[in-house]
Coordinates of C-alpha atoms in Angstrom, one line a residue:
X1 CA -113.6 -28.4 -15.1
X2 CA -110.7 -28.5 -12.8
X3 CA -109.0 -31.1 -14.9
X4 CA -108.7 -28.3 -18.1
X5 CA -108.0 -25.8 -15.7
X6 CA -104.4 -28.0 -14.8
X7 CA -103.7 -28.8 -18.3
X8 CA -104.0 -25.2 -19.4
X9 CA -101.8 -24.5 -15.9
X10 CA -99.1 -27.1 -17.7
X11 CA -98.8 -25.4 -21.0
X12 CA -98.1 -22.3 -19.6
X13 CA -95.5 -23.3 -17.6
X14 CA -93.7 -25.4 -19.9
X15 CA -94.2 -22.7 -22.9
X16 CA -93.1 -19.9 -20.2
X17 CA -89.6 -22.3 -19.8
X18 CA -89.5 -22.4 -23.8
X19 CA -89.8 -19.0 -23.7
X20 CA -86.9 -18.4 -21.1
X21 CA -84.9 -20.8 -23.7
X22 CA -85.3 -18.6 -26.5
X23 CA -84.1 -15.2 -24.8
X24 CA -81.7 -16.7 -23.3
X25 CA -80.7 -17.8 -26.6
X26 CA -81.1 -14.4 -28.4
X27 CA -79.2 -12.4 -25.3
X28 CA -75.9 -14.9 -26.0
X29 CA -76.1 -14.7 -29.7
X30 CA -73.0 -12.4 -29.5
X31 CA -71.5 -14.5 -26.6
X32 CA -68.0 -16.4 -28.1
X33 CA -68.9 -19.9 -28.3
X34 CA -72.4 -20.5 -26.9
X35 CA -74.1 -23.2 -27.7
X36 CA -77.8 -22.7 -28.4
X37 CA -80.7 -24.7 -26.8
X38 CA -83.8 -25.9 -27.5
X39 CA -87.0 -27.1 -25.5
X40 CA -88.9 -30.4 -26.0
X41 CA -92.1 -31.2 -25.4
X42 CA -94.0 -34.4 -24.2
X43 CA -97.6 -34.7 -23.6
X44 CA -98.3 -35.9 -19.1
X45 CA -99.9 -38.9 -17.9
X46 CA -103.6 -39.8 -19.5
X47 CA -106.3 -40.6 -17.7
X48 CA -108.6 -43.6 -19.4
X49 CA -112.1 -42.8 -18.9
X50 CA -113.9 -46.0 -20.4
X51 CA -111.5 -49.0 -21.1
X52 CA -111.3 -50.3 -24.6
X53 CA -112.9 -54.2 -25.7
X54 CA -112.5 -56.5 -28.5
X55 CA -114.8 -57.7 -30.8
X56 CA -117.4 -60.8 -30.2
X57 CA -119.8 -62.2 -33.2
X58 CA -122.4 -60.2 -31.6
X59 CA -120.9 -56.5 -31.0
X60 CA -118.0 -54.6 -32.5
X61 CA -114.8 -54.0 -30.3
X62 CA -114.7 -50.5 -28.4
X63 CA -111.8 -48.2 -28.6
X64 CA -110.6 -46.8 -25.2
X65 CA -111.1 -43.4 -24.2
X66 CA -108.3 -41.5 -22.8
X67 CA -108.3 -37.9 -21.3
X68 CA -104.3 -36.1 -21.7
X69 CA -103.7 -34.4 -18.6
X70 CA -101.3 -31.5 -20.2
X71 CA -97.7 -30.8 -21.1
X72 CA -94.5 -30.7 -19.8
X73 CA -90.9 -30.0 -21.0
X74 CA -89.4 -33.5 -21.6
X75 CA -85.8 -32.0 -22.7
X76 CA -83.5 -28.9 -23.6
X77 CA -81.0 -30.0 -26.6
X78 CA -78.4 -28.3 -27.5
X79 CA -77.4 -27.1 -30.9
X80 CA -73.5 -28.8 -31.0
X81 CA -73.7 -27.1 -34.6
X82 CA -70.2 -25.4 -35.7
X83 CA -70.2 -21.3 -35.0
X84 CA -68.2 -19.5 -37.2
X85 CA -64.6 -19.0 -36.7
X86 CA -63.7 -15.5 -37.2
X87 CA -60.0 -14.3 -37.0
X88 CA -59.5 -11.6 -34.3
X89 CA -55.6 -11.5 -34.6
X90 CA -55.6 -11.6 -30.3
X91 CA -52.3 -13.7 -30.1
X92 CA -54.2 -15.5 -27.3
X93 CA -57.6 -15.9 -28.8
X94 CA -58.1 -19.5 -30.1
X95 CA -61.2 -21.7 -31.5
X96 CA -62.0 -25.1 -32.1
X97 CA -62.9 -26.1 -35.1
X98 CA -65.0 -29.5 -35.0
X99 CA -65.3 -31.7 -31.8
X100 CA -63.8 -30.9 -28.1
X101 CA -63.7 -28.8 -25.4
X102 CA -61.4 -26.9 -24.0
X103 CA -60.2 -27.8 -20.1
X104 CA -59.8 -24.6 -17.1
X105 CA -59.4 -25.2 -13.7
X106 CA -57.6 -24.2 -10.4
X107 CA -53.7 -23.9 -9.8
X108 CA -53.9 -27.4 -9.3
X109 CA -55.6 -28.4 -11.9
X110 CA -59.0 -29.7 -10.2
X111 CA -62.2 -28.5 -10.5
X112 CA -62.3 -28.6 -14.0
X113 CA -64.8 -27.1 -16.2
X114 CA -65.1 -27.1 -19.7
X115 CA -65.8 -24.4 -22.6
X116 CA -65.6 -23.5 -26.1
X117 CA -64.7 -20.0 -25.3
X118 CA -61.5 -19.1 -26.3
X119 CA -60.6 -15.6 -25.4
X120 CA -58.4 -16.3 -23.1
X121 CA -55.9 -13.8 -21.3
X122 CA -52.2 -14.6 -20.6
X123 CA -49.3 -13.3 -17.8
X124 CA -47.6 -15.8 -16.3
X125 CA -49.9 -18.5 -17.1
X126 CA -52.9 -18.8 -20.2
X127 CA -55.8 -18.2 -18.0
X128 CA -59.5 -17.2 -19.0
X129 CA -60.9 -14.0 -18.6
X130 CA -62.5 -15.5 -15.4
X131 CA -59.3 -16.8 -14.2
X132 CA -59.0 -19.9 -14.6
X133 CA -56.3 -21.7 -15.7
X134 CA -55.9 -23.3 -18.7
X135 CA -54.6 -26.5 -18.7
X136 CA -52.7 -28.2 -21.1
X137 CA -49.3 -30.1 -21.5
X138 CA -45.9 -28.1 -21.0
X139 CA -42.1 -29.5 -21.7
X140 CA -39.7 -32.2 -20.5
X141 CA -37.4 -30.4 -18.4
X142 CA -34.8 -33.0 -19.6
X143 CA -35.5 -33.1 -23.2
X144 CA -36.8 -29.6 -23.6
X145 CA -39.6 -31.0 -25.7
X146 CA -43.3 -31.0 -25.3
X147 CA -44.5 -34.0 -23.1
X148 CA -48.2 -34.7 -24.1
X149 CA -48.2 -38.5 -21.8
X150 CA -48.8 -36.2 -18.0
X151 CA -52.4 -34.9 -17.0
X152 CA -53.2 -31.6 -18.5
X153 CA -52.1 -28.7 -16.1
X154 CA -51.9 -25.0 -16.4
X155 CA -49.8 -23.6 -18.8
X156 CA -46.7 -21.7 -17.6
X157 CA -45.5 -18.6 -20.0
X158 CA -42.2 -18.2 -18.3
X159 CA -41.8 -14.1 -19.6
X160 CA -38.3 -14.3 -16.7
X161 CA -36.8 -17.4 -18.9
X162 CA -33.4 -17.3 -20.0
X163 CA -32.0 -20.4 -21.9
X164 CA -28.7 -20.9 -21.3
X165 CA -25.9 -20.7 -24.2
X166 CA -24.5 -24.1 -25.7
X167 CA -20.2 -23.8 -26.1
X168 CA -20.0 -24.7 -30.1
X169 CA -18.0 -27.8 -30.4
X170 CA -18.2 -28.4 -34.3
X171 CA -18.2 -26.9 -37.8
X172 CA -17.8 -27.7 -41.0
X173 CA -16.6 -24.9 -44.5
X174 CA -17.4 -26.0 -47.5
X175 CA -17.2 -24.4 -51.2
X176 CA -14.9 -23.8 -53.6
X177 CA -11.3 -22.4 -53.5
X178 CA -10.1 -20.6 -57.0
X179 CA -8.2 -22.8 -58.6
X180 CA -6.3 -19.6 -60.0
X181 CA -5.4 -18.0 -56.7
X182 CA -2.1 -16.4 -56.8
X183 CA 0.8 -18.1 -54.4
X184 CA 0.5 -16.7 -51.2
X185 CA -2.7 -14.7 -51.7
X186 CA -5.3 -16.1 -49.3
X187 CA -9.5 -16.6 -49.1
X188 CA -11.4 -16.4 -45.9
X189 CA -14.5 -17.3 -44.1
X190 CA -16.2 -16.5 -40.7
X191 CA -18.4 -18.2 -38.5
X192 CA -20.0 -17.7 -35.2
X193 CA -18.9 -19.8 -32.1
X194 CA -19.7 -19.7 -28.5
X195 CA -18.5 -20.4 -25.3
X196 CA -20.6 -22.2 -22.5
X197 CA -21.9 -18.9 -21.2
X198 CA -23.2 -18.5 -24.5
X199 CA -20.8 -15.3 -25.1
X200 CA -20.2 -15.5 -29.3
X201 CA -17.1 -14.9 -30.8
X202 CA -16.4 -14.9 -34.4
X203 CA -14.1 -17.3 -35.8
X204 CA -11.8 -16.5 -39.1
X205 CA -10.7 -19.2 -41.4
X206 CA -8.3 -18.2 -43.7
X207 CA -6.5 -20.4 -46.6
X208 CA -3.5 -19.2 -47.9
X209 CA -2.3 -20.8 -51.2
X210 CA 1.3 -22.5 -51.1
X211 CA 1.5 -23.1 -54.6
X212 CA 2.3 -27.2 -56.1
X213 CA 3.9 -29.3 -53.0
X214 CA 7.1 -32.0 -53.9
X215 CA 4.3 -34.5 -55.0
X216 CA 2.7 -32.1 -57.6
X217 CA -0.7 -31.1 -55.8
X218 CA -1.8 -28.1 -54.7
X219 CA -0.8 -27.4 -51.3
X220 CA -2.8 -24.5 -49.1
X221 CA -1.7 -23.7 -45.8
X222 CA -4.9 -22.9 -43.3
X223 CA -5.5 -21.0 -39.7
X224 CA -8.5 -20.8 -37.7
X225 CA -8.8 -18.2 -34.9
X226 CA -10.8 -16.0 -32.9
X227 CA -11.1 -12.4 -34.7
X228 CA -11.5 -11.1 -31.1
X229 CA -9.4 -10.5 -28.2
X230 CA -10.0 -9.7 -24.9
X231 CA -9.2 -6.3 -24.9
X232 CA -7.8 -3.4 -22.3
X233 CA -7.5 0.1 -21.4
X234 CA -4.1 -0.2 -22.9
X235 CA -4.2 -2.8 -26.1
X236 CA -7.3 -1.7 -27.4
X237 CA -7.2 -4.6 -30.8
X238 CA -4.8 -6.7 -32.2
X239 CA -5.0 -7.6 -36.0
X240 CA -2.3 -10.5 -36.9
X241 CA -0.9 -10.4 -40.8
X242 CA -1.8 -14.4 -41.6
X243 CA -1.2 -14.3 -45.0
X244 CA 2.4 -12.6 -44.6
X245 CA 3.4 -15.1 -41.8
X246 CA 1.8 -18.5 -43.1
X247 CA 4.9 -20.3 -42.5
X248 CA 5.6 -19.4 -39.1
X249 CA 2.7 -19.3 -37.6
X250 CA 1.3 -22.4 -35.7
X251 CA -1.9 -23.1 -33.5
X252 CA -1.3 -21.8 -29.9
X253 CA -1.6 -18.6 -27.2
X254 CA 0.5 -15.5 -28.5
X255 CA 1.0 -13.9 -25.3
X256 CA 1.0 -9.2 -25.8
X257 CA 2.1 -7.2 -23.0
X258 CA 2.7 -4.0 -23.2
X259 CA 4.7 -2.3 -20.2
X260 CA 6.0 1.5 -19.6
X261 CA 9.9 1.9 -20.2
X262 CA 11.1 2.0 -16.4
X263 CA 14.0 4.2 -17.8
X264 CA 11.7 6.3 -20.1
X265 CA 8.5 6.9 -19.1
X266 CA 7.2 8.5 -22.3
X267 CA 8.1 5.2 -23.8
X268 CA 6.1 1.5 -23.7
X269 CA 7.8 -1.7 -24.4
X270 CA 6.2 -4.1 -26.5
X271 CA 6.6 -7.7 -26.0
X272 CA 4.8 -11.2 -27.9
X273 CA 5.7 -14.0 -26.9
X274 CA 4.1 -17.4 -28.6
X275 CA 4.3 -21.3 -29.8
X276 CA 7.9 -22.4 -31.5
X277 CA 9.9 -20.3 -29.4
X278 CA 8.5 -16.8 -31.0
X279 CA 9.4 -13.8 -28.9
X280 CA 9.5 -10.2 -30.2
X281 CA 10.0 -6.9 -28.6
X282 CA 10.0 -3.3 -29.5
X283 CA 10.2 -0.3 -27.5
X284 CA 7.8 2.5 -29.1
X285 CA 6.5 6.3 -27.7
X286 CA 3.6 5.8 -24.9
X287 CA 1.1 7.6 -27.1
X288 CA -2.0 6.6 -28.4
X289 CA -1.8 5.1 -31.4
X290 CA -2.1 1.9 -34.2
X291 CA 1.1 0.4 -34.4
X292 CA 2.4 -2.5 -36.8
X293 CA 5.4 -5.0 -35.5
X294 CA 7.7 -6.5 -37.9
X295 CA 8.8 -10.3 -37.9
X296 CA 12.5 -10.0 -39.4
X297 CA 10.9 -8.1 -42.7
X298 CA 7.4 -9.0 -42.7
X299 CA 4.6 -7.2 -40.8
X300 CA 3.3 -9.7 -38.4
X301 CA 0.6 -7.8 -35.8
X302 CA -0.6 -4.9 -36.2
X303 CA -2.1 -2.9 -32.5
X304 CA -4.4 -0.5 -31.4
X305 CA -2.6 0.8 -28.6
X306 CA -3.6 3.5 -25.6
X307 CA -1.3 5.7 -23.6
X308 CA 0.0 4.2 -19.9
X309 CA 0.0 6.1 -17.0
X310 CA 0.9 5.8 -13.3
X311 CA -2.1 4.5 -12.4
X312 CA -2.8 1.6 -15.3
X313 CA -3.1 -1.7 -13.8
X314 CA -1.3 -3.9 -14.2
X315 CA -4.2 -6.2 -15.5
X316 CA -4.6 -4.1 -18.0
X317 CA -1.4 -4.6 -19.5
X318 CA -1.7 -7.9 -21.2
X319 CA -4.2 -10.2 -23.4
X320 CA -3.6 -12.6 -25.7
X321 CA -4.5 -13.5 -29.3
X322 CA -5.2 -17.1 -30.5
X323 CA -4.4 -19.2 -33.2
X324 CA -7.1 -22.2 -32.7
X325 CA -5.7 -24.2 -35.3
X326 CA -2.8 -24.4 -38.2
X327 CA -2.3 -26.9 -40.7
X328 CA -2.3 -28.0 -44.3
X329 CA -4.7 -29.2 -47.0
X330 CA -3.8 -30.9 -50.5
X331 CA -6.1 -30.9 -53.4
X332 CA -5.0 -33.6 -56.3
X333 CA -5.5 -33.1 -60.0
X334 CA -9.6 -33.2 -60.2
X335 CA -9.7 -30.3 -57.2
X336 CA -10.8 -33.1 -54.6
X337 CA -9.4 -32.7 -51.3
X338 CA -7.0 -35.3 -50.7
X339 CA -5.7 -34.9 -47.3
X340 CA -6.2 -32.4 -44.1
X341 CA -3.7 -32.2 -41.5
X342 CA -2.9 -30.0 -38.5
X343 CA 0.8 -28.9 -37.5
X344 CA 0.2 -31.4 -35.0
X345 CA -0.3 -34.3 -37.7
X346 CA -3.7 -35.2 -36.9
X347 CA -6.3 -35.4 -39.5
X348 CA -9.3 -33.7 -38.2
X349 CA -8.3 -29.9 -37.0
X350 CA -9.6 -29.1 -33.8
X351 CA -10.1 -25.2 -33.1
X352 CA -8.9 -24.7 -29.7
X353 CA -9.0 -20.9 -27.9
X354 CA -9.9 -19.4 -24.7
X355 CA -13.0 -17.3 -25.2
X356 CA -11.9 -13.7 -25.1
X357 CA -15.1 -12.5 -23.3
X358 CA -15.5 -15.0 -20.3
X359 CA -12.1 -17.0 -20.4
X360 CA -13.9 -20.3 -21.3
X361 CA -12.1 -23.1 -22.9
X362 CA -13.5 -23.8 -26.4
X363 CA -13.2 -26.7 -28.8
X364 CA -14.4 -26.6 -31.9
X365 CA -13.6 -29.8 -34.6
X366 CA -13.5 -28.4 -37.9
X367 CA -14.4 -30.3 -41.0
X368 CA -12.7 -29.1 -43.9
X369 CA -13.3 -31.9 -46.3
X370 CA -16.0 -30.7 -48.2
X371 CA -13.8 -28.2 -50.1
X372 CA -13.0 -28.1 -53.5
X373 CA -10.5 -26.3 -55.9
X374 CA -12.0 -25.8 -59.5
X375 CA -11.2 -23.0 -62.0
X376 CA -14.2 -20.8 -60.8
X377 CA -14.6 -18.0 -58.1
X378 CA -14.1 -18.4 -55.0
X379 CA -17.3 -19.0 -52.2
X380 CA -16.6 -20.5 -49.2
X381 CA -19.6 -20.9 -46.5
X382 CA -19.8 -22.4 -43.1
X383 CA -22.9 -25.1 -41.9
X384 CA -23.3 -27.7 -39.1
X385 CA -22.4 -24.7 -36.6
X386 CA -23.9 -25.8 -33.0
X387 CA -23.8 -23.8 -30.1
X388 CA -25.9 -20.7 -29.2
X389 CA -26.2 -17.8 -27.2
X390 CA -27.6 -17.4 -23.5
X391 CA -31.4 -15.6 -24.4
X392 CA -33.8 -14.3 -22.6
X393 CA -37.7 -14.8 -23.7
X394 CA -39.1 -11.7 -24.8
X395 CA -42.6 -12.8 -26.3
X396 CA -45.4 -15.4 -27.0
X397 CA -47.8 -16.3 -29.0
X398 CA -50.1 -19.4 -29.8
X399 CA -49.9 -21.0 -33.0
X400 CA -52.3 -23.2 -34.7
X401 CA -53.1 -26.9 -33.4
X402 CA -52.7 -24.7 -29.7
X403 CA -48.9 -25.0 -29.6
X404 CA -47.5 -22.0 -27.3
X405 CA -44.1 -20.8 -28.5
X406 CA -41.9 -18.5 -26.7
X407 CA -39.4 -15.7 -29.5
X408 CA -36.3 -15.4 -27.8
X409 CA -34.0 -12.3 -27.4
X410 CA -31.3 -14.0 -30.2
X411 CA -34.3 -14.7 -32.4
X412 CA -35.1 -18.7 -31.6
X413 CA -37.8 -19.8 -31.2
X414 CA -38.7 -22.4 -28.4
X415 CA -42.5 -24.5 -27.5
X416 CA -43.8 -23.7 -24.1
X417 CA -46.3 -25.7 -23.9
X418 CA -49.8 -27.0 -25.7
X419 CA -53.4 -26.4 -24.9
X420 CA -55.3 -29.6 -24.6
X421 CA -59.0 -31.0 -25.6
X422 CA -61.6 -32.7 -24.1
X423 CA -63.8 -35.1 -26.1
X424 CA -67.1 -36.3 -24.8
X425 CA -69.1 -39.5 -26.0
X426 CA -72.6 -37.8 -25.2
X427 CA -71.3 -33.7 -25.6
X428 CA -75.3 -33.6 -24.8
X429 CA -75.5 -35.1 -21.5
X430 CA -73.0 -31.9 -20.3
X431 CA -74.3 -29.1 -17.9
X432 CA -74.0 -25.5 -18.2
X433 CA -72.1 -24.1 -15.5
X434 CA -72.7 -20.6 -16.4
X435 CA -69.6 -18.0 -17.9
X436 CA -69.7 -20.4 -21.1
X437 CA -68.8 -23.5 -19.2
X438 CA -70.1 -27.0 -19.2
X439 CA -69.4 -29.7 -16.4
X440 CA -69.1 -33.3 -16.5
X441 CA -72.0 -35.1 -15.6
X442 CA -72.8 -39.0 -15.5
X443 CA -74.3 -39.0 -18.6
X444 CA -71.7 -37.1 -20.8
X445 CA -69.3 -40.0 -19.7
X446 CA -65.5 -39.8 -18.8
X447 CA -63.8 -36.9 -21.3
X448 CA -61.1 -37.9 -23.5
X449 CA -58.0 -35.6 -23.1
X450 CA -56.6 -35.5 -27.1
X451 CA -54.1 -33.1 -28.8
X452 CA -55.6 -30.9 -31.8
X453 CA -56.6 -33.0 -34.3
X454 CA -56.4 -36.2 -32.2
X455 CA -58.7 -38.9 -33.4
X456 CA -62.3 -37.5 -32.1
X457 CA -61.3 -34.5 -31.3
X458 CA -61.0 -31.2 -33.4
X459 CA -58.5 -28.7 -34.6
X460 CA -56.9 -25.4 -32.7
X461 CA -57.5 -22.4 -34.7
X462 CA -55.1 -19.5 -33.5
X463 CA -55.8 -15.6 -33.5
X464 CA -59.5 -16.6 -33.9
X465 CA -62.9 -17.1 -32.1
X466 CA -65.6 -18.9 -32.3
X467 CA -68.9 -17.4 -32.9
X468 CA -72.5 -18.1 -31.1
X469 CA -74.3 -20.7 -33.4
X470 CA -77.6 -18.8 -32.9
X471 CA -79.6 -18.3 -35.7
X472 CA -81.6 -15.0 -35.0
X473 CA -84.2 -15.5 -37.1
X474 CA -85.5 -19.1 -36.1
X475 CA -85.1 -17.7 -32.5
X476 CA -87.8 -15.0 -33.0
X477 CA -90.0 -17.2 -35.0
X478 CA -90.0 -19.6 -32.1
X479 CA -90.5 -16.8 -29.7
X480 CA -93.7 -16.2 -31.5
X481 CA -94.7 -19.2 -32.0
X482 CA -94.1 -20.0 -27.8
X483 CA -96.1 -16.7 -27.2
X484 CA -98.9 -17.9 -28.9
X485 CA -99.2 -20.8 -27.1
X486 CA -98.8 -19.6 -24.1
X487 CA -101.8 -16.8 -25.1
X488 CA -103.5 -20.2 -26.0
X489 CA -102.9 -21.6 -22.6
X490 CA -104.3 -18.9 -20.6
X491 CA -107.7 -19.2 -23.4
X492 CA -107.8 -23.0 -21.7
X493 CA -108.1 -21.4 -18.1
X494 CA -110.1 -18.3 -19.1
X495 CA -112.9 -20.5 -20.9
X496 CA -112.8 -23.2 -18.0
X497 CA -113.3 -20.1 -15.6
X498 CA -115.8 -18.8 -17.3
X499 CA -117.7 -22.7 -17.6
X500 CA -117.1 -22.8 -13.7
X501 CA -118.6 -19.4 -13.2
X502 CA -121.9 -21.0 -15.1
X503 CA -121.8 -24.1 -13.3
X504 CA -122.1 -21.8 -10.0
X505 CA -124.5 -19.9 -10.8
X506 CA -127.0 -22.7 -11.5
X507 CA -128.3 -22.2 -8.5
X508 CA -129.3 -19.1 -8.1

């Protein structure tokens, strides 16, 4: 009797763990990446009550007899089945789809725990709602790209970021000139260049037709300069007539200072100074006002002028406009280009100024060999233009394969970093660490730290999550089914009682 009284003893406990199994499975069937579980069963140690024989010619063999002893829970698997992936459109939510784990731990990336739970939050570093970190791979300082060969470590969102500017150093127009453009009408392009500060200045490119040269191609004369100046309380813009002064104009500072008359104070004299010996002066009323000074007959810069007082520095009497390059270009009798060559007879143009914002020298080598001269319109455009703007990082978000990117204030884009995955041999032989995370254990074996869609490992799924892989329905039918055995289980002690109570009462 006491025997059956144990076994029934076993099958409730081991059903009342199955039972704890299933609710726990049906109270995380909402929970983002859980895992569900199920409980084994193996029958305990037998007892054997008469020994089995073999046959003889006189008797038949015996079987043995054996007694079970009851139940116990030999195992919980877990159900590694995919959950669905639903998109959430959290810019830091992110699933796995297929193999892997994903890796949190401490500032110092130890005590790491693993988890298929994605919603993670995000200020300075990708954490989880927990807090911990998320660890993954961030970028070379040197190279500025991402470095995936160091151990997994947080994941730095650097929101106080700025990125330097780059000073532009080359360009390169190309397109098509009119071959009917008039002699000395002119076509023009701009581009965008920048100074090592990162301050951008546009730069015009005009070409000015000169008509057939002494060898019988077309000649064009060209200029490249800044469409900017540094500009003052007093000279407010300068505009220079190119297409007027082709011929005397050549690459170089042209030096505008503007001073009030010491004889006259209601007057201001006007003075430019620049390369081949070019000086001009004019004495004009100290009013505000747009005013356009002559070279012999020809209009040659035209000002946006402001009053001077008393008390105008004397810093703000000068500036300078630039020419940053002059030359010539020849196209022959297909509309090739044929030859390119500065004022200083070299045959690659350099654009050279001193950026109006910051005073930083700037050289820009200008390709001008990809132009052409054919009898259609003209359409010049500028490519190969390097340099950038200083920007500051003004959002994030994580992109597919788990690739952080940072937008930047002048609209680049730049990787931050990439989340990383853990890949187990035995993803069974893990531990549940509770808040949907697993630890490493002897049995799972060492992880294998892989990139999103590594060998083994699975793919990074951004703006989603990824559901609990409970199936409600198969958890209540085992819930019944684990009730009734347990209700059977407490029949095996009741009915065992009850034979005890008999046995006891014998003798009375």
């Amino acid at each position: 009797m006491i025997r059956s009284l144990s076994t029934g003893v076993t099958g409730l406990k081991a059903f009342q763990e199955a039972l704890s199994i299933t609710s726990n499975n049906i109270t995380n069937s909402q929970t983002v990446g859980h895992k569900g579980q199920k409980a084994s069963f193996e029958d305990l140690v037998y007892s054997q009550t008469k020994p089995g024989s073999k046959s003889t010619d006189s008797y038949a063999g015996v079987n043995p007899m054996d007694i079970g002893s009851g139940v116990t829970m030999s195992g919980v698997k877990t159900n590694l089945a995919q959950g669905a992936i639903t998109n959430t459109g959290g810019k830091t939510d992110v699933a796995i789809e297929g193999n892997g784990y994903f890796m949190v731990g401490d500032a110092n990336g130890n005590n790491i725990l693993y988890t298929r739970k994605g919603s993670f939050t995000a200020d300075k570093y990708l954490t989880t709602e927990g807090g911990q970190y998320v660890l993954g791979w961030g970028v070379n300082s040197l190279t500025g790209e991402l470095d995936t060969t160091t151990v997994p470590s947080r994941i730095e969102i650097p929101m106080d970021q700025v990125i330097p500017g780059e000073a532009t150093t080359k360009a390169t127009v190309k397109g098509n000139i009119d071959y009917d453009t008039a002699v000395g009408e002119s076509v023009r392009t701009q581009f965008p260049a920048y100074d090592a500060m990162g301050k951008r200045t546009d730069i015009t490119v005009e070409l000015v037709s000169n008509g057939k040269n002494a060898s019988g191609e077309n000649e064009y004369s060209y200029v490249a300069m800044p469409s900017d100046i540094k500009k003052t309380d007093v000279i407010q813009n300068a505009m220079l007539n190119v297409k007027d002064n082709i011929g005397n104009l050549n690459a170089g500072e042209y030096k505008i200072n503007a001073q009030q008359n010491s004889v006259d104070p209601s007057k201001m004299d006007i003075t430019i100074t620049g390369p081949g010996g070019l000086n001009l002066s004019q004495t004009i009323d100290n009013i505000d006002q747009t005013f356009t000074m002559k070279n012999g007959t020809k209009d040659f810069i035209t000002l946006d002028l402001k009053k001077i007082t008393g008390t105008t520095p004397t810093s703000e009497l000068n500036t300078s406009i630039f020419i940053g390059e002059a030359g010539k270009m020849t196209f022959d009798a297909t509309g090739k280009m044929s030859s390119v060559t500065n004022d200083g007879g070299d045959a690659v143009p350099t654009v050279v100024y001193d950026s109006p914002a910051t005073g930083q020298s700037v050289n820009i080598e200008l390709n001008l060999n990809g132009l052409t001269l054919y009898a259609t319109d003209s359409a010049l455009r500028t490519e190969d233009v390097n340099g950038k703007a200083a920007a500051m990082i003004k959002d994030f978000s994580v992109t597919d394969d788990g690739i952080l990117v940072g937008q930047y204030s002048d609209g680049s884009i730049k990787e931050l970093g990439q989340i990383a995955l853990a890949v187990f041999d035995n993803p069974q032989g893990l531990t549940r660490a509770g808040a949907s995370n697993y630890s490493q254990t002897p049995a799972s074996g060492e992880p294998e730290i892989a990139r999103s869609g590594d060998v083994g490992a699975g793919r990074i799924r951004a703006n989603s999550l990824e559901s609990s892989n409970v199936d409600l329905s198969q958890e209540f039918v085992d819930l019944m089914v684990y009730q009734k055995a347990f209700q059977a289980n407490t029949k095996i002690i009741q009915v065992s009682d009850e034979v005890i109570d008999g046995i006891v009462n014998l003798i009375r």
